[in-house]
mmCIF file of the C-alpha atoms, coordinates in Angstrom:
data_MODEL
# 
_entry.id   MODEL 
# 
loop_
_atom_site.group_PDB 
_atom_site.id 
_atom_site.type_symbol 
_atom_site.label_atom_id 
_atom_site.label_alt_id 
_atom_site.label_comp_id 
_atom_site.label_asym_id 
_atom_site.label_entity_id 
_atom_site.label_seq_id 
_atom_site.pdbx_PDB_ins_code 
_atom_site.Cartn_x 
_atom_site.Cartn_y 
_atom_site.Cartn_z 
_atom_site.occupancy 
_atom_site.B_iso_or_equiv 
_atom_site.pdbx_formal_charge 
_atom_site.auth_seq_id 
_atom_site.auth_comp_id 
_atom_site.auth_asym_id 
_atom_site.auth_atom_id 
_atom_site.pdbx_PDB_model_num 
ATOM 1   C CA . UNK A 1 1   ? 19.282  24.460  8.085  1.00 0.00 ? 1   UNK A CA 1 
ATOM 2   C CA . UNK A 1 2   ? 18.590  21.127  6.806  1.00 0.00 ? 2   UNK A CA 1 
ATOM 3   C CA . UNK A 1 3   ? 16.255  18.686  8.962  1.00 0.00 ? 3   UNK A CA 1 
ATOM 4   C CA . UNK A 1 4   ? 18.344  15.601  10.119 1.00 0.00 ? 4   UNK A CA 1 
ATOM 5   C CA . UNK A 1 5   ? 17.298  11.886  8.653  1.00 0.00 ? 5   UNK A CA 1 
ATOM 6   C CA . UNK A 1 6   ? 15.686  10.805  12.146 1.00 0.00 ? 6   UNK A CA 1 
ATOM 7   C CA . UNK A 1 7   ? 14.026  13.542  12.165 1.00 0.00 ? 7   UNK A CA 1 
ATOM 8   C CA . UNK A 1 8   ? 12.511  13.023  8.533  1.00 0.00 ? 8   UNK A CA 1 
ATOM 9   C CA . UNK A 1 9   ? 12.112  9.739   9.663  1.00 0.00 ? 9   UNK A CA 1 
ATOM 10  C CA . UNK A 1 10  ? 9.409   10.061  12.277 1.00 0.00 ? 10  UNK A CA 1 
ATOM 11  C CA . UNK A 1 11  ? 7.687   13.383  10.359 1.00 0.00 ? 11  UNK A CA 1 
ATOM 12  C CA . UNK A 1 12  ? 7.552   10.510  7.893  1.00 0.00 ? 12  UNK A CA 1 
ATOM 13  C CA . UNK A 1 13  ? 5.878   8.236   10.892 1.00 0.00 ? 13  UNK A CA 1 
ATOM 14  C CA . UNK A 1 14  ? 3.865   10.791  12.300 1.00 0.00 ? 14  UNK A CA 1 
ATOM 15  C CA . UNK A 1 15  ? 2.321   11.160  8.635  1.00 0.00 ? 15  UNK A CA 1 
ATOM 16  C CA . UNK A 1 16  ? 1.672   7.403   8.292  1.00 0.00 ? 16  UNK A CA 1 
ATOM 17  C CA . UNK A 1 17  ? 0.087   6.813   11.713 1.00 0.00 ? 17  UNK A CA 1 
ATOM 18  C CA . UNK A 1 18  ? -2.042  10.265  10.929 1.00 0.00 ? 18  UNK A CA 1 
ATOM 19  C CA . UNK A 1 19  ? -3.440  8.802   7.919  1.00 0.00 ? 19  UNK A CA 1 
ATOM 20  C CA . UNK A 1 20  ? -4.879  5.761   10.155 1.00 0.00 ? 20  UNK A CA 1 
ATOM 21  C CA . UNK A 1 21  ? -4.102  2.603   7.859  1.00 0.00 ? 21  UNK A CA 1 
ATOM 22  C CA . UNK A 1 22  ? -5.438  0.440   9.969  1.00 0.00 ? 22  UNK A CA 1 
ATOM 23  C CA . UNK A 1 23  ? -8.683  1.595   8.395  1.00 0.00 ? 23  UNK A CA 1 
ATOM 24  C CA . UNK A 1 24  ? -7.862  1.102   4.874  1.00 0.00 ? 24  UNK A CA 1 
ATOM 25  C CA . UNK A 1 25  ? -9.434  -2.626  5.252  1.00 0.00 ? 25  UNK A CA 1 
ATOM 26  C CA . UNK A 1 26  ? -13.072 -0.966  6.421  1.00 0.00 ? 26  UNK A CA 1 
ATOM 27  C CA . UNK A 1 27  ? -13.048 1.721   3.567  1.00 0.00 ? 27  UNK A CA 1 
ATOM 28  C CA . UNK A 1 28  ? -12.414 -1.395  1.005  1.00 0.00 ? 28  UNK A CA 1 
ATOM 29  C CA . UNK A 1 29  ? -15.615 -3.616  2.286  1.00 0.00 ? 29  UNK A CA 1 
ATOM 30  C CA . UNK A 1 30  ? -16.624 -4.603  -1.384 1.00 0.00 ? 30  UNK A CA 1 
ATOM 31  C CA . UNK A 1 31  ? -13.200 -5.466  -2.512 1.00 0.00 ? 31  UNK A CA 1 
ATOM 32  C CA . UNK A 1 32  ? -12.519 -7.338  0.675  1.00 0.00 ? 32  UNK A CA 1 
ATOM 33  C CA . UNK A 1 33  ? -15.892 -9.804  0.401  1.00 0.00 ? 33  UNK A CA 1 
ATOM 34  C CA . UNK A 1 34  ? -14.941 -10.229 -3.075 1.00 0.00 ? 34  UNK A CA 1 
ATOM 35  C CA . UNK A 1 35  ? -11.004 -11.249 -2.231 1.00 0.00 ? 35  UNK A CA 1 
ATOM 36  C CA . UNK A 1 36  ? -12.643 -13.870 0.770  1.00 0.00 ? 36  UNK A CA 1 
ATOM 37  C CA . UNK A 1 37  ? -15.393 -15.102 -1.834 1.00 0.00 ? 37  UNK A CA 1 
ATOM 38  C CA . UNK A 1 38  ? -12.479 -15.970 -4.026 1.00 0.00 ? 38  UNK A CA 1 
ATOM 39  C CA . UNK A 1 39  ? -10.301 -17.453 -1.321 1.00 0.00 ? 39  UNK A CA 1 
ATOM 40  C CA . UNK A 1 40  ? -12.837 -19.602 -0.217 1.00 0.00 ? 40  UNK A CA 1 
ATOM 41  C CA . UNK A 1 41  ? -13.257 -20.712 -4.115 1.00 0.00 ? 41  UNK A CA 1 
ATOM 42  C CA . UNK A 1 42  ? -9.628  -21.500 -4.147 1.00 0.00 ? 42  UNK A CA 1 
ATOM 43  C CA . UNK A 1 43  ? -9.397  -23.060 -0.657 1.00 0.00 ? 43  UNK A CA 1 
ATOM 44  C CA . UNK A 1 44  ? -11.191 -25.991 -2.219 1.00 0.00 ? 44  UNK A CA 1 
ATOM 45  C CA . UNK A 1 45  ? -10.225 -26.396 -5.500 1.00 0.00 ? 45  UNK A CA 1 
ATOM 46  C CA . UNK A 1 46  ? -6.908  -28.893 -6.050 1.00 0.00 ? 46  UNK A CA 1 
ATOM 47  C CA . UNK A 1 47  ? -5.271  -26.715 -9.000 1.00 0.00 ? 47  UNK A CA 1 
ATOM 48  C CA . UNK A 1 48  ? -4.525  -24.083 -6.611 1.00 0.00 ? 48  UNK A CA 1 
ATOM 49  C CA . UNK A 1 49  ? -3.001  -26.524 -4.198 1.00 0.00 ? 49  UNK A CA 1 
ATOM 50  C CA . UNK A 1 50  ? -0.909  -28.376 -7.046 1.00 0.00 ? 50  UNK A CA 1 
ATOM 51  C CA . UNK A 1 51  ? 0.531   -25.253 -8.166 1.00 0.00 ? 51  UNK A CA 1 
ATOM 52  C CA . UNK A 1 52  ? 1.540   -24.133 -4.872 1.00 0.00 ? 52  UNK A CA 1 
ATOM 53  C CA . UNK A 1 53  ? 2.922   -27.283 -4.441 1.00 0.00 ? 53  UNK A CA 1 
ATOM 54  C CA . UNK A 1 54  ? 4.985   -26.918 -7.544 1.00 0.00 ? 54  UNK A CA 1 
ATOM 55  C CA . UNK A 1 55  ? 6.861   -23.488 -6.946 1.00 0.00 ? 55  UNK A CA 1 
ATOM 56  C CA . UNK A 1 56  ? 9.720   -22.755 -4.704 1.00 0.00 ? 56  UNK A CA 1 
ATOM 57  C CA . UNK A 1 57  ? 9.112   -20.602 -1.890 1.00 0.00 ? 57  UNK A CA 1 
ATOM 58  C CA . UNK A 1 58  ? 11.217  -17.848 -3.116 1.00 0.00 ? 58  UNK A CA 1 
ATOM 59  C CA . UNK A 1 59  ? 8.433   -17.722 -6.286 1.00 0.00 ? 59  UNK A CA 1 
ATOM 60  C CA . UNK A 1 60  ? 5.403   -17.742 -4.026 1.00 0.00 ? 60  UNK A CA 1 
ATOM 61  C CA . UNK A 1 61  ? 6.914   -14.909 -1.907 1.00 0.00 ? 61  UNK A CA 1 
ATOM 62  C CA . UNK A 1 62  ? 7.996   -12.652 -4.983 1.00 0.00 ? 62  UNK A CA 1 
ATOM 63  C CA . UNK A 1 63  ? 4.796   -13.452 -6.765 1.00 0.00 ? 63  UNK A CA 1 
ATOM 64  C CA . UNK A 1 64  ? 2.761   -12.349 -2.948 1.00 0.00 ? 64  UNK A CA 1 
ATOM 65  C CA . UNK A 1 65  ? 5.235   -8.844  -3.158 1.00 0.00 ? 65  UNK A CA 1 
ATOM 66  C CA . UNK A 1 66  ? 4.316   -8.189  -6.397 1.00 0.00 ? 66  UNK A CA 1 
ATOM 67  C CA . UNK A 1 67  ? 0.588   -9.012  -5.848 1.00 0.00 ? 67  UNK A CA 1 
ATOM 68  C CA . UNK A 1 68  ? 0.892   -6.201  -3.034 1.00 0.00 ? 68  UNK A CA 1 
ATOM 69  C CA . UNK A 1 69  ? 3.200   -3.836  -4.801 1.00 0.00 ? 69  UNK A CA 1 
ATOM 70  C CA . UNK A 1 70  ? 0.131   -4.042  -8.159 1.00 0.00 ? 70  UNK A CA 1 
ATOM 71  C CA . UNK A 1 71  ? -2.994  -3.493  -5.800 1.00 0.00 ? 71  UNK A CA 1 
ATOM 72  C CA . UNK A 1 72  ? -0.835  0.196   -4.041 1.00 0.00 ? 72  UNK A CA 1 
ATOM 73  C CA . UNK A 1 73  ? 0.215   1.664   -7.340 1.00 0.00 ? 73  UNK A CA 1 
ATOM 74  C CA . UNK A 1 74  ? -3.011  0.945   -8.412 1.00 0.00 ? 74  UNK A CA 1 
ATOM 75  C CA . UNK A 1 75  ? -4.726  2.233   -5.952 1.00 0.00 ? 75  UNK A CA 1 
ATOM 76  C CA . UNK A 1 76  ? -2.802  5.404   -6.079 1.00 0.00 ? 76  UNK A CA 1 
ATOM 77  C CA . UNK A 1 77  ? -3.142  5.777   -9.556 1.00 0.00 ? 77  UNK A CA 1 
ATOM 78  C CA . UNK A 1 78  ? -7.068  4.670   -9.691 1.00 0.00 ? 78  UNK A CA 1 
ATOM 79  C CA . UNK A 1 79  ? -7.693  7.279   -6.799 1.00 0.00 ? 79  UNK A CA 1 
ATOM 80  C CA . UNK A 1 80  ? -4.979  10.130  -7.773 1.00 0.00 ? 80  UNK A CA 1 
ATOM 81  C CA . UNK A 1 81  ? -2.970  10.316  -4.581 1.00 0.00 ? 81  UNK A CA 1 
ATOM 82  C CA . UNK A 1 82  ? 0.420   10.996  -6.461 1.00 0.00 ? 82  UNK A CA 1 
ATOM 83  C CA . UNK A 1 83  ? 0.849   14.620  -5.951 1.00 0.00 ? 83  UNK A CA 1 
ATOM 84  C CA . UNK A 1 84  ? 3.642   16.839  -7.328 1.00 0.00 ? 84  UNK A CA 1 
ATOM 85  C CA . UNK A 1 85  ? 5.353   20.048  -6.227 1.00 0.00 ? 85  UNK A CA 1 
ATOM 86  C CA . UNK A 1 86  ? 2.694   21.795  -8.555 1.00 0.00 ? 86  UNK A CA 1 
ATOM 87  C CA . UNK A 1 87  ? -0.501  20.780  -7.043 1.00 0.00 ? 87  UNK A CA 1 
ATOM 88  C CA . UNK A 1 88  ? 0.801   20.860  -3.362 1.00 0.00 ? 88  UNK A CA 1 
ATOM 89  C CA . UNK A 1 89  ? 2.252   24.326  -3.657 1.00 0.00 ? 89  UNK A CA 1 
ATOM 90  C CA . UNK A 1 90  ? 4.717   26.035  -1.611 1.00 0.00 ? 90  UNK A CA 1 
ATOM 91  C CA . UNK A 1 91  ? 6.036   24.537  1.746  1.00 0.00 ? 91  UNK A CA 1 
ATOM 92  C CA . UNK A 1 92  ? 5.108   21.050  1.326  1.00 0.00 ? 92  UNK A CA 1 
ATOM 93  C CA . UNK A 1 93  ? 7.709   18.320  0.368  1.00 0.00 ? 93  UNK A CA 1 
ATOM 94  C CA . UNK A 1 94  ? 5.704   16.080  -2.385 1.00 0.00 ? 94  UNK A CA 1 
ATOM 95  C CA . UNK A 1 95  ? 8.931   13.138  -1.757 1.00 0.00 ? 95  UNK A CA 1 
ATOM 96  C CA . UNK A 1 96  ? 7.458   13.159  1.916  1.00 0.00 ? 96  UNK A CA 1 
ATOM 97  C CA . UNK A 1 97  ? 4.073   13.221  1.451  1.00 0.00 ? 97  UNK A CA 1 
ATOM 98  C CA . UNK A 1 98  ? 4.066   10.266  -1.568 1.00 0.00 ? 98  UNK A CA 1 
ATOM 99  C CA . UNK A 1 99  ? 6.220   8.262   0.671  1.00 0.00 ? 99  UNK A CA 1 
ATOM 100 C CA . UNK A 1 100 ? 3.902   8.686   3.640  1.00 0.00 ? 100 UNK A CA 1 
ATOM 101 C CA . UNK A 1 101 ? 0.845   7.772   0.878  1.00 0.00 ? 101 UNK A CA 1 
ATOM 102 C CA . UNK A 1 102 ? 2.764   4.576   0.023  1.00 0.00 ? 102 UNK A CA 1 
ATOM 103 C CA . UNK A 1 103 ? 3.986   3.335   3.109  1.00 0.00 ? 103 UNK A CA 1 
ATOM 104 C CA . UNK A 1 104 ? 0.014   4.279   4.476  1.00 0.00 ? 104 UNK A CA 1 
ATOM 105 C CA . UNK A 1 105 ? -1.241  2.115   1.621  1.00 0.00 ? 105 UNK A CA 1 
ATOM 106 C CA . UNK A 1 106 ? 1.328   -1.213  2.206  1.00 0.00 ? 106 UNK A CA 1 
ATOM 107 C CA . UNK A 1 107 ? 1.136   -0.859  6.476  1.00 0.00 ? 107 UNK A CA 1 
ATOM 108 C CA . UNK A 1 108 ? -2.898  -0.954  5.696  1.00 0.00 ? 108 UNK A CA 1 
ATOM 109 C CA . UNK A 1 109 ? -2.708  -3.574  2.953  1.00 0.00 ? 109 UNK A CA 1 
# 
């Protein structure tokens, strides 16, 4: 018997909420004080202003996506959370557990 979508669905929820992403921001405390020190930086310099002045919204948004798309396969790949059928053995669905990794890593970032 196969398990039905909406069923998938919230195992896939169930998996996200488990892994708590809401902390994500507290285990990245260095990173964090170094992204505000460089915000604050930008805040008040005018090049940053004149270029955001200068693109379209659809170009700010795509670069913003991309920006958050770089840091999660990055952080998957600097940390080794991409797992395979091999390494989490029989009985465990490797699509469902990466996509819970993934969506944990974008809900907390």
């Amino acid at each position: 018997m196969t398990p039905r979508p909406t069923g998938r669905m919230r195992l896939l929820a169930g998996m996200v909420i488990a892994n708590r992403p809401w902390r994500l921001v507290l285990g990245m405390r260095s990173a964090l004080a170094a992204v505000m020190a460089t915000s604050a930086y930008l805040v008040i310099t005018s090049t940053i202003w004149q270029l955001a002045g200068s693109l379209s919204t659809t170009k700010l948004v795509v670069t913003m996506v991309a920006a958050v798309l770089m840091m999660v396969v990055w952080i998957i790949g600097a940390h080794h959370l991409w797992r395979s059928r091999d390494e989490l053995g029989e009985g465990w669905d490797p699509v469902l557990w990466n996509a819970s990794t993934v969506l944990t890593l974008l809900v907390g970032s």
